[in-house]
Short mmCIF file of C-alpha atoms and ligand atoms in Angstrom, two decimals:
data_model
loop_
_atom_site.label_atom_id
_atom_site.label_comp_id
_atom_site.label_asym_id
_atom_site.label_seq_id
_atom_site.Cartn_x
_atom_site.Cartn_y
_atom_site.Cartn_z
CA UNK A 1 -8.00 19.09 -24.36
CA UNK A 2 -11.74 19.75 -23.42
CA UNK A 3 -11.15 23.11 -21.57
CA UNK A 4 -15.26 23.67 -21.04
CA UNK A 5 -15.98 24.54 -17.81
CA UNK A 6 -18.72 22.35 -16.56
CA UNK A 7 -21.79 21.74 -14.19
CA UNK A 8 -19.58 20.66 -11.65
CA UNK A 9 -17.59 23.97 -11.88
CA UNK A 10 -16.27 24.87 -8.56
CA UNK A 11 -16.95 21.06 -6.93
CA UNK A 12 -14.20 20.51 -4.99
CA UNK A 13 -14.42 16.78 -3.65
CA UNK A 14 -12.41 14.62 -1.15
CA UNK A 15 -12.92 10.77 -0.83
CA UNK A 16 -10.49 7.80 -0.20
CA UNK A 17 -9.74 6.02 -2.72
CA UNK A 18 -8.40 2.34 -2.84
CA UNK A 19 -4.83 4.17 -3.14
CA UNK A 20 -4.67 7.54 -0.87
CA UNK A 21 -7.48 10.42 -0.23
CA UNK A 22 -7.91 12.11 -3.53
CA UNK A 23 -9.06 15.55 -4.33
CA UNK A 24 -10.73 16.30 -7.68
CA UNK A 25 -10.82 19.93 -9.30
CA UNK A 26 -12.72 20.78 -12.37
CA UNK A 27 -10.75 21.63 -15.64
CA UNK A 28 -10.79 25.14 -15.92
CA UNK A 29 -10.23 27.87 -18.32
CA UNK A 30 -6.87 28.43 -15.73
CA UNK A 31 -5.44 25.78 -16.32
CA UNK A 32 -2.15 25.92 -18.53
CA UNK A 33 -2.78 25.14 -22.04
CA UNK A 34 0.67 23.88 -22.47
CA UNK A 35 3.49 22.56 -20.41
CA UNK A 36 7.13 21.57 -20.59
CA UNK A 37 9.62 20.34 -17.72
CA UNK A 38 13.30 19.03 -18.77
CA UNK A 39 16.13 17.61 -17.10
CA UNK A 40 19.72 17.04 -17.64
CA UNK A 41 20.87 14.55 -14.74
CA UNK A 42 20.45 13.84 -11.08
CA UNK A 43 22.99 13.63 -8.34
CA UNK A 44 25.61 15.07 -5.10
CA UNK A 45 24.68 19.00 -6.98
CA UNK A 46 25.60 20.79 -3.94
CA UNK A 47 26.94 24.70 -4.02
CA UNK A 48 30.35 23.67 -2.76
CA UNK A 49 30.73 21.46 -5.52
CA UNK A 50 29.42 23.32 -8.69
CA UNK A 51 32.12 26.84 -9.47
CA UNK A 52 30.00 30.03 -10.24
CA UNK A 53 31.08 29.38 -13.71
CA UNK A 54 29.61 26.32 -14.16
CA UNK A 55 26.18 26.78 -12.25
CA UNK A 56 25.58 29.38 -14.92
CA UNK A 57 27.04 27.76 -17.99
CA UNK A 58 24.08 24.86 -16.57
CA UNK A 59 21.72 27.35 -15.99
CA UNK A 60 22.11 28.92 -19.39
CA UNK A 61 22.20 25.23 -21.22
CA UNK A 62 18.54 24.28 -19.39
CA UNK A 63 17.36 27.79 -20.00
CA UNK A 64 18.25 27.48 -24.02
CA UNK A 65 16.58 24.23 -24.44
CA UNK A 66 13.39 25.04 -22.32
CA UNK A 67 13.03 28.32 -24.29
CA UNK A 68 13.23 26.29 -27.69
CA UNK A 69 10.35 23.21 -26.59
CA UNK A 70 8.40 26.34 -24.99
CA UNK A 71 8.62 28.46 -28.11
CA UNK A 72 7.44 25.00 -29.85
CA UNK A 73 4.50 24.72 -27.83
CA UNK A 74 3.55 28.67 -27.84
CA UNK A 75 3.44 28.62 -31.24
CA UNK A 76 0.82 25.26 -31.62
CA UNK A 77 3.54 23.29 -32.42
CA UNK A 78 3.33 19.50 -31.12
CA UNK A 79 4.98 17.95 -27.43
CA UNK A 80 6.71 15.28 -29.62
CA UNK A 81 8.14 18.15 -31.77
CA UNK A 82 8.91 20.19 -28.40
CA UNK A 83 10.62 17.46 -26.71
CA UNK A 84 12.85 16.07 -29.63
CA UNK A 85 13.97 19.42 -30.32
CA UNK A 86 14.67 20.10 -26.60
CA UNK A 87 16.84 17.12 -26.26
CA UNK A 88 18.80 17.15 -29.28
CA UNK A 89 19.71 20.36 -27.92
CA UNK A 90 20.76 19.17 -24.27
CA UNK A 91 22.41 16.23 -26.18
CA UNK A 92 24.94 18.81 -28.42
CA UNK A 93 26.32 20.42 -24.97
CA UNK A 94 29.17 19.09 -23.50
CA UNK A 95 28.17 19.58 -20.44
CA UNK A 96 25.31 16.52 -19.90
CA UNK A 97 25.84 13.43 -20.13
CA UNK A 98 24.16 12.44 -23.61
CA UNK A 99 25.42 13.13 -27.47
CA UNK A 100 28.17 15.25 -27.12
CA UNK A 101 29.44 14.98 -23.23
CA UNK A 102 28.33 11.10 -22.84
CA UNK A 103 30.19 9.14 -20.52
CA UNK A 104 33.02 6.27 -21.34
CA UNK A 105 32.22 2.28 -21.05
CA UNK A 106 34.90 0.19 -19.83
CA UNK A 107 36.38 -0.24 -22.81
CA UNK A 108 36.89 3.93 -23.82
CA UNK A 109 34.26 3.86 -26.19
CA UNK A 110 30.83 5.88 -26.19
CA UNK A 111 27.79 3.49 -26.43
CA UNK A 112 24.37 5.74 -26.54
CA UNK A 113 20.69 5.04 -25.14
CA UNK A 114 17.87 6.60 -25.80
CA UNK A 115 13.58 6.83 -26.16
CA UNK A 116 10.95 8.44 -26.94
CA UNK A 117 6.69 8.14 -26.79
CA UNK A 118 4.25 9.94 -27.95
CA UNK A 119 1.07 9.71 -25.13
CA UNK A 120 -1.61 10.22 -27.74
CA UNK A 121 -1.23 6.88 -29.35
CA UNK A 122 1.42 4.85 -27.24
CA UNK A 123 3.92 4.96 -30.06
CA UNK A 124 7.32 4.52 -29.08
CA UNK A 125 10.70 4.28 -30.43
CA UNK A 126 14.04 3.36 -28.30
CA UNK A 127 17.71 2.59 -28.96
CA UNK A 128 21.08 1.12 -27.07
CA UNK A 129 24.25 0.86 -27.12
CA UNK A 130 24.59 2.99 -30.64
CA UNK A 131 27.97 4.69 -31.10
CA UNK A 132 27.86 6.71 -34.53
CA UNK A 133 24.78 8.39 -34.06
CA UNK A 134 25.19 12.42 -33.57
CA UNK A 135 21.62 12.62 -32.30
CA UNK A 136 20.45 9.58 -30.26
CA UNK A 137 17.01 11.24 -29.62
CA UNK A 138 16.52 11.64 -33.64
CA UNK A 139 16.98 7.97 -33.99
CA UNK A 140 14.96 6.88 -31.62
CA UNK A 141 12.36 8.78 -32.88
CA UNK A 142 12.99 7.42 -36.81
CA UNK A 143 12.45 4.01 -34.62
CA UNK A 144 8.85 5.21 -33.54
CA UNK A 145 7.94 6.87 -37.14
CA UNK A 146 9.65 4.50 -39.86
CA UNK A 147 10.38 0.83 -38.44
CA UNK A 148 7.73 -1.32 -37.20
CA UNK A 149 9.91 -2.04 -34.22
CA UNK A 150 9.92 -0.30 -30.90
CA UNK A 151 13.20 -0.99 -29.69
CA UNK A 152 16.91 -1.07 -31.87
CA UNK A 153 20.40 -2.16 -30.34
CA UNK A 154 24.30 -1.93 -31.66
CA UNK A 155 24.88 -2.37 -34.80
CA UNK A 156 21.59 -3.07 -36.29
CA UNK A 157 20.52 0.33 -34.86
CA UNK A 158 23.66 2.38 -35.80
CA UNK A 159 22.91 0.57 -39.38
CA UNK A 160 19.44 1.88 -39.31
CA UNK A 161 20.62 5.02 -38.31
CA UNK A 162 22.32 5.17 -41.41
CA UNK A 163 19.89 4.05 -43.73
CA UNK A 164 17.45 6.88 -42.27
CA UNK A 165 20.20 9.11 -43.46
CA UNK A 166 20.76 10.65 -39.55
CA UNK A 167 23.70 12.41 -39.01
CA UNK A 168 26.98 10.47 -38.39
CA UNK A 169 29.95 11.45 -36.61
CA UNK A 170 33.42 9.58 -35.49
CA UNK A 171 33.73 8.19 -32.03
CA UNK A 172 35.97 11.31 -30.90
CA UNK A 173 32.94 13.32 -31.36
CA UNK A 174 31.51 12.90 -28.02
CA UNK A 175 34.83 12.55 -26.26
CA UNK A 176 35.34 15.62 -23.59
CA UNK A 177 38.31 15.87 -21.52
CA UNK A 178 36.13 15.63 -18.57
CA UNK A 179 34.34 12.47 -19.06
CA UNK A 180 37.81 10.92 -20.20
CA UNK A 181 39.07 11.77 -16.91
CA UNK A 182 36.12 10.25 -15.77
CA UNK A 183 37.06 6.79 -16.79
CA UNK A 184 41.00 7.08 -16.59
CA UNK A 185 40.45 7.37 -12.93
CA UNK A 186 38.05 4.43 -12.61
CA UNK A 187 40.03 2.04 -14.79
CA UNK A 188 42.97 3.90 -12.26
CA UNK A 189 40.85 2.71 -9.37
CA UNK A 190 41.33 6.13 -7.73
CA UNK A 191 37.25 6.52 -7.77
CA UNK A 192 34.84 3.63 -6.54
CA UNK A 193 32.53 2.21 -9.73
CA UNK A 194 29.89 2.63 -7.12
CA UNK A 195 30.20 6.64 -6.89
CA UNK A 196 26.81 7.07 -8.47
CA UNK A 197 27.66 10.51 -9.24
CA UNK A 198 30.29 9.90 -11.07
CA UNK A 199 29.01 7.35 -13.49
CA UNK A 200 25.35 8.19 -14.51
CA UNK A 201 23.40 11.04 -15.72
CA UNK A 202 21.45 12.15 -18.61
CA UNK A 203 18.86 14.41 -20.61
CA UNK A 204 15.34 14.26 -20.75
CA UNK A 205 12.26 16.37 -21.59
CA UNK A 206 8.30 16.22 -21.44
CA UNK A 207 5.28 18.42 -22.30
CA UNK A 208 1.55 18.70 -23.31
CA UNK A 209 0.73 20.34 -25.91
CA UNK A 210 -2.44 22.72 -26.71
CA UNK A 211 -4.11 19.65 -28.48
CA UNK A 212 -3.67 18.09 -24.71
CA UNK A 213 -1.29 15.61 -26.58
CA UNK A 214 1.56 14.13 -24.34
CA UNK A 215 5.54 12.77 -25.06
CA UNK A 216 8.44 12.09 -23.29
CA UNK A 217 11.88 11.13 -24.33
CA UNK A 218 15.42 10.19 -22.41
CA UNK A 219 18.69 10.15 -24.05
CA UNK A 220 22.21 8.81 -21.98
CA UNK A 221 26.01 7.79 -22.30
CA UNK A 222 24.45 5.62 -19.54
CA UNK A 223 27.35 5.00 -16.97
CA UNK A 224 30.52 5.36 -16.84
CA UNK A 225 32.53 1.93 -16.75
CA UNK A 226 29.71 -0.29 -18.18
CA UNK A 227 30.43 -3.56 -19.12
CA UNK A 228 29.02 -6.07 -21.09
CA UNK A 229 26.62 -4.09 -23.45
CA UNK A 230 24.94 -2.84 -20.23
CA UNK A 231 21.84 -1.26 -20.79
CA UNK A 232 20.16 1.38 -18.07
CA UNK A 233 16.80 3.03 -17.50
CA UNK A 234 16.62 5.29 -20.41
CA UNK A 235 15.72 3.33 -23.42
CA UNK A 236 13.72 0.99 -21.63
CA UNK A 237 10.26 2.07 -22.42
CA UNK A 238 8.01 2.62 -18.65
CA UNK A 239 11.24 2.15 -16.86
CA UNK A 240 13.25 5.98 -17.77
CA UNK A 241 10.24 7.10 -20.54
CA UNK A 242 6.82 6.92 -20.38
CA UNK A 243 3.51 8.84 -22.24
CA UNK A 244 0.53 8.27 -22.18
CA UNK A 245 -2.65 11.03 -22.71
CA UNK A 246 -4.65 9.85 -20.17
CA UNK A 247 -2.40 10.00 -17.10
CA UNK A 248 1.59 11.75 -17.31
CA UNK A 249 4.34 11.91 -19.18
CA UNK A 250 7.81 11.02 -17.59
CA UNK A 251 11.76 11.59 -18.33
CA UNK A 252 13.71 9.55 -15.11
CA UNK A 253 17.56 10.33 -14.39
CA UNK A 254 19.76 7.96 -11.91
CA UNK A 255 20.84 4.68 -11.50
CA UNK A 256 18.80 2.68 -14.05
CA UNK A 257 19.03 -0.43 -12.34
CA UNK A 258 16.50 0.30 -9.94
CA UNK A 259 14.33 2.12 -12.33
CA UNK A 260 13.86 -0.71 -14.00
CA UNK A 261 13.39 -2.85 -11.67
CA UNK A 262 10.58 -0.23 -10.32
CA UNK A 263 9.51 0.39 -13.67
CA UNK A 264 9.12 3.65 -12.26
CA UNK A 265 8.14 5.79 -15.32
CA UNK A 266 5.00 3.33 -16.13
CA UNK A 267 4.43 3.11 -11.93
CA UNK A 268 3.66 6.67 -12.26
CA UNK A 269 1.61 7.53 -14.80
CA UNK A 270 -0.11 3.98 -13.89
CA UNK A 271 -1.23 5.78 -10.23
CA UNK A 272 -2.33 9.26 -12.08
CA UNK A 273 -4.26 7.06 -14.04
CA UNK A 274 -6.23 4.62 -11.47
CA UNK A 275 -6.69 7.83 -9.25
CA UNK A 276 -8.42 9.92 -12.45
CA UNK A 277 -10.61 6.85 -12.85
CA UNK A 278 -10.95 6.92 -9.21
CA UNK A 279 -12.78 10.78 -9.19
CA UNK A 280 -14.88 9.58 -12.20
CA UNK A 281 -16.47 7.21 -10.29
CA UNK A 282 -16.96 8.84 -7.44
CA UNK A 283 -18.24 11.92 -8.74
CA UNK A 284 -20.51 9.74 -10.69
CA UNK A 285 -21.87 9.02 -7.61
CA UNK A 286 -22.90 12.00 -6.82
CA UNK A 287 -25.42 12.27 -10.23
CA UNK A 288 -29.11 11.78 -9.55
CA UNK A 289 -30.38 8.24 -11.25
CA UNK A 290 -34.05 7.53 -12.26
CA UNK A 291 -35.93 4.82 -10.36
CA UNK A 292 -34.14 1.98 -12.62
CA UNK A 293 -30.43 4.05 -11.42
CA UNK A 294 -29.95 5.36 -14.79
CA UNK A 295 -27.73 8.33 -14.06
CA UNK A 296 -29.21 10.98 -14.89
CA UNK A 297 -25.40 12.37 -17.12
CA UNK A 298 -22.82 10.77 -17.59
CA UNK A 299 -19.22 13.21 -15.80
CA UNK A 300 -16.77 13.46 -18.73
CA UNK A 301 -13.67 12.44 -17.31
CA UNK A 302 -12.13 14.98 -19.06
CA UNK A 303 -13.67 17.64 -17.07
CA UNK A 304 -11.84 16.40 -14.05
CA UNK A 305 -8.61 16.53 -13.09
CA UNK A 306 -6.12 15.60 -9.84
CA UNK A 307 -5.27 18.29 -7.34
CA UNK A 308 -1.28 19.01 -7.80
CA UNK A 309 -0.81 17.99 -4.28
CA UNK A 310 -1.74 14.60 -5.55
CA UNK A 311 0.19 14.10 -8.48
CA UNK A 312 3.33 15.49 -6.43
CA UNK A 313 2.70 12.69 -3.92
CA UNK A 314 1.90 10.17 -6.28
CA UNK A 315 6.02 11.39 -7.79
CA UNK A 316 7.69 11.65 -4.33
CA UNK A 317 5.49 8.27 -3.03
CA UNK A 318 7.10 6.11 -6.43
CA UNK A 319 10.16 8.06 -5.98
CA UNK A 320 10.15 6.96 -2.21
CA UNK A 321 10.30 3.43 -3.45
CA UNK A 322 13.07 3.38 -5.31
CA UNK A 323 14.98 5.00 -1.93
CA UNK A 324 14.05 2.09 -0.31
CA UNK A 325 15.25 -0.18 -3.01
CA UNK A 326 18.17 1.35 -2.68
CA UNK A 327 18.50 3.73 -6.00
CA UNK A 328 18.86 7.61 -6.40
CA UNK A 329 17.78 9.91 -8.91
CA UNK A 330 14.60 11.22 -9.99
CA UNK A 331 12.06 12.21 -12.73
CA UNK A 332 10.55 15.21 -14.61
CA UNK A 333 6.41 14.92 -14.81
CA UNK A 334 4.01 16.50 -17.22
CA UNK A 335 0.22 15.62 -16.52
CA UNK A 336 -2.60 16.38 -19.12
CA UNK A 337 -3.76 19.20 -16.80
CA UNK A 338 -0.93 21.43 -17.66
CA UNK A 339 1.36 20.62 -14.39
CA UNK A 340 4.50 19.96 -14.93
CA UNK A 341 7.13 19.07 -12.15
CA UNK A 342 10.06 17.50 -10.37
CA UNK A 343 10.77 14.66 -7.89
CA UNK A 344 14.21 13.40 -6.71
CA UNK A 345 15.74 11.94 -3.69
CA UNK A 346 19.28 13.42 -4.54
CA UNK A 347 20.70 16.66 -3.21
CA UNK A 348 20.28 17.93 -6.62
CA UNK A 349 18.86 17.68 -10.24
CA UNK A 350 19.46 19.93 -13.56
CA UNK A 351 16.03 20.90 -14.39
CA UNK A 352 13.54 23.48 -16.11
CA UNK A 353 9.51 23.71 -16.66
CA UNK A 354 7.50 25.95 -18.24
CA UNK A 355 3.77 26.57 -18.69
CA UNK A 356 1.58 28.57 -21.10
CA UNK A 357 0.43 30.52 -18.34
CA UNK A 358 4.07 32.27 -18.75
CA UNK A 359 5.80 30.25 -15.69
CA UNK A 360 9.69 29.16 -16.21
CA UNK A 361 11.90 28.58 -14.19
CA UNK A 362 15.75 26.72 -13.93
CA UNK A 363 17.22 24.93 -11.22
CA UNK A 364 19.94 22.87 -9.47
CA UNK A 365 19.87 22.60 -6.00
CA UNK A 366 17.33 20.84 -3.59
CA UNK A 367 16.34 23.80 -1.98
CA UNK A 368 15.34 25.48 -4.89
CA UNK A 369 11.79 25.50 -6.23
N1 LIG B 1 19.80 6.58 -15.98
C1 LIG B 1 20.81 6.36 -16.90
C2 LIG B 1 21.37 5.00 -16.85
O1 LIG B 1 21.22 4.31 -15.85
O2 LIG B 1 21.98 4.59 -17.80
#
């Protein structure tokens, strides 16, 4: 990323856009050369209903797998190299629901989901319903590097997996005594199917990288109960992943039905992006023309970036929507200024970010930062 600090150094500009007011800020040499945020579900996380024991077993989990995309990154590694390592590891612990840990379909089988993109070319691999795979994230990245497809499903994708010589495991593999209670007492009808809680969740991670190179992958069980080779948010490419360089990079988490029908991850990074063209132009404006209105320079658009403020709203205004659709959940952002955040409309959401400029924190509840 062009880090120079420029002419306009110190402009600090407000103007309405078509969308909302927007305020620029030049790219400085403070901004975070790297970021990282991860997640590892959304949902009813209150205090009363998490035991000491487990709030820190979670807190240690997020803090092992944000340490090893954050070690990636501080060491000039890549994002899609941060974030594929950071999800395979939230995908071995039992205690997410993805790999190891993922939920039951109706049936008592395990049927995986997962993506990833890398936001420097808009590569992207994705696969469902796979059930041999140790790894979901590794194969959907062997999707994105060595098949000309973007998206794999059942068997063709668990065959695929094989052929790419991915690590296979039996179905008991990611069977915990947890999630099988899980769907005895649905099939037992002693829990509604429509306890959100209870049936989704799943892992996610995205960064920038010193290069200013963006990715963002999702991996799931999906929910418990599904039917009929249901398919959520997570695999679906701008519905539960999105990257792109010039605008975010986004993991969702909660009922995929409504983020796909949002298309929330692509809604996002689709606003960052408008709004970045947005400042552009208007600081463009602002540059003196000769008597034909020849600009006198032309602003590099990549000495400009959004205010936080406004890529939090932009998060909480998309997230909004899918409230009023009627879905829960939320997402984990990564801009290509170095911020990296949260937005949810739950009580509570496993997550983690980190930045270069040595900020990293975990959390659970709502009322945390
Ligand atoms: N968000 C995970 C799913 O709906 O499957």
């Amino acid at each position: 990323m062009n880090r120079l600090l420029v002419p306009l150094a110190g402009l600090f500009i407000l103007f309405s856009s078509s969308v909302s007011a927007v305020h620029a800020e030049t790219v400085s040499e403070e901004q975070p050369s790297w970021s990282i945020a991860i997640h590892g579900g959304a949902g009813t996380l209150n205090r009363d209903r998490i035991t000491p024991e487990k709030d820190a077993e979670i807190r240690a989990a997020l803090n092992k797998a944000l340490e090893a995309g954050s070690k990636i990154l501080k060491e000039g590694g890549n994002a899609m190299d941060a974030i594929t390592e950071t999800i395979t590891l939230l995908e071995n612990d039992p205690n997410f629901n993805a790999g190891k840990g993922a939920v039951f379909t109706w049936d008592k089988t395990n049927e995986l989901d997962s993506s990833i993109m890398d936001g420097s070319d808009l590569s992207a691999g994705a696969v469902a319903g796979v059930m041999a795979t140790k790894n979901p994230i590794l194969l959907a990245r062997a999707v994105k590097d060595n098949s000309p497809h973007v998206m794999l499903s059942g068997k063709g994708a668990d065959q695929f997996s094989r052929e790419q010589g991915l690590e296979q495991v039996k179905p008991d593999y990611y069977a915990t005594p947890y999630r099988l209670k899980q769907i005895e007492d649905v099939l037992a009808e002693k829990v509604s199917i429509a306890d959100v809680d209870y049936k989704f969740g799943n892992v996610g991670a995205v960064a920038m990288d010193s290069d200013g190179n963006m990715a963002a992958g999702t991996s799931t069980g999906g929910m418990t109960g599904k039917r009929w080779g249901r398919i959520g948010d997570s695999p679906v490419i701008g519905a539960g992943t999105y990257a792109d360089n010039r605008s975010c990079a986004i993991s969702a988490t909660g009922a995929g039905e409504y983020f796909i029908r949002l298309g929330v991850a692509h809604e996002i990074c689709t606003r960052i992006k408008m709004d970045a063209r947005a400042i552009r132009d208007e600081v463009q404006k602002t540059v003196p023309t000769d008597k034909g209105g020849v600009p006198e320079n032309y602003v590099d658009p990549n000495r400009l970036m959004l205010a936080s403020k406004d890529v939090q709203k932009i998060a909480d205004d998309v997230i909004a929507e899918l409230g009023q659709l009627g879905g829960t959940g939320g997402i984990i952002f990564a801009t290509p200024w170095g911020q990296a955040g949260y937005s949810f409309n739950t009580p509570g959401m496993y997550r983690g970010r980190a930045t270069s400029d040595g900020a990293m924190s975990v959390s659970i509840y709502g009322d945390e930062e």
